[in-house]
Coordinates of C-alpha atoms and ligand atoms in Angstrom, one line a residue:
M1 CA 84.4 -40.9 26.8
K2 CA 84.4 -42.3 30.3
F3 CA 82.2 -45.3 31.2
E4 CA 81.5 -46.0 34.8
P5 CA 79.7 -49.3 35.3
S6 CA 79.7 -48.8 39.1
L7 CA 77.1 -46.1 38.7
G8 CA 74.6 -48.7 37.4
D9 CA 71.6 -50.3 39.0
S10 CA 72.2 -49.5 42.6
S11 CA 72.3 -45.8 42.2
E12 CA 69.2 -46.0 39.9
K13 CA 67.3 -47.9 42.6
G14 CA 68.5 -45.4 45.2
E15 CA 67.2 -42.6 43.0
S16 CA 63.8 -44.1 42.4
L17 CA 63.3 -44.7 46.1
K18 CA 64.3 -41.2 46.8
D19 CA 62.0 -40.0 44.1
Q20 CA 59.2 -41.9 45.5
L21 CA 59.8 -40.5 48.9
Q22 CA 60.0 -37.0 47.6
K23 CA 56.8 -37.5 45.6
Q24 CA 55.0 -38.6 48.8
V25 CA 56.4 -35.7 50.7
L26 CA 55.3 -33.4 47.9
E27 CA 51.8 -34.8 47.8
A28 CA 51.5 -34.5 51.5
T29 CA 52.7 -30.9 51.4
L30 CA 50.3 -30.2 48.5
K31 CA 47.4 -31.6 50.4
T32 CA 48.2 -29.7 53.6
L33 CA 48.7 -26.4 51.8
Q34 CA 45.6 -27.0 49.6
E35 CA 43.5 -27.6 52.8
K36 CA 44.9 -24.5 54.3
V37 CA 44.2 -22.2 51.4
S38 CA 40.9 -23.8 50.3
T39 CA 39.0 -21.8 52.9
L40 CA 40.4 -18.5 51.6
V41 CA 38.3 -16.5 49.3
C42 CA 39.3 -13.3 47.6
P43 CA 36.9 -10.5 48.9
T44 CA 37.1 -8.8 45.4
H45 CA 36.9 -11.7 43.0
G46 CA 35.5 -14.5 45.2
Q47 CA 38.2 -17.0 44.1
S48 CA 40.4 -19.3 46.1
P49 CA 44.2 -19.6 45.6
R50 CA 45.1 -22.5 43.3
L51 CA 48.0 -24.6 44.2
Q52 CA 50.1 -26.0 41.4
A53 CA 53.1 -28.3 41.3
S54 CA 55.3 -28.0 38.3
E55 CA 58.2 -30.1 37.2
G56 CA 61.6 -28.5 37.8
E57 CA 64.9 -29.2 36.2
G58 CA 65.3 -32.7 37.6
P59 CA 64.0 -35.4 39.9
G60 CA 62.9 -34.0 43.2
K61 CA 63.0 -30.4 41.9
Q62 CA 59.3 -29.9 41.7
K63 CA 58.1 -26.4 42.4
L64 CA 55.1 -25.5 44.3
S65 CA 53.4 -22.3 43.4
F66 CA 50.1 -20.6 44.1
Q67 CA 48.0 -18.9 41.5
C68 CA 46.0 -16.0 42.9
C69 CA 43.6 -13.7 41.1
C70 CA 45.2 -10.7 42.6
D71 CA 47.8 -9.4 45.1
E72 CA 45.2 -8.9 47.8
L73 CA 44.4 -12.6 47.8
R74 CA 48.1 -13.4 47.8
K75 CA 48.6 -11.2 50.9
I76 CA 45.7 -12.9 52.7
M77 CA 47.1 -16.3 51.7
E78 CA 50.6 -15.5 52.9
E79 CA 49.2 -14.4 56.3
K80 CA 47.3 -17.6 56.5
L81 CA 50.3 -19.7 55.7
K82 CA 52.4 -18.0 58.3
S83 CA 50.1 -18.9 61.1
Ligands
LIG1 ZN1 41.2 -11.3 43.7

C-alpha cells in the first residue's frame, strides 16, 4: 500500500473550494433554467417541467434533469431552452 502525505490538506482545500464554486454555478444554472421553464405549461396536462439536480458519481458531477409529464411538454421545453 502506498501512502502519499503530499496529497493531504492542500488538495482537500482545493477540492472544497472547487466544490463550492461548482455548487454556486449549479445553483445559478438551476435558477436560470427553472425561471425559463416555469412559464411553460403542458397544453394537455397543465403541468410545468420540473427541474431536478441529482448527485452524480463524485464531487462536481451533479446531473441536471427535467421531469416532464409527456413528450409534448418536453418538446416545448427544448424549443424554449434553445432560444
Ligand atoms: Zn403533458
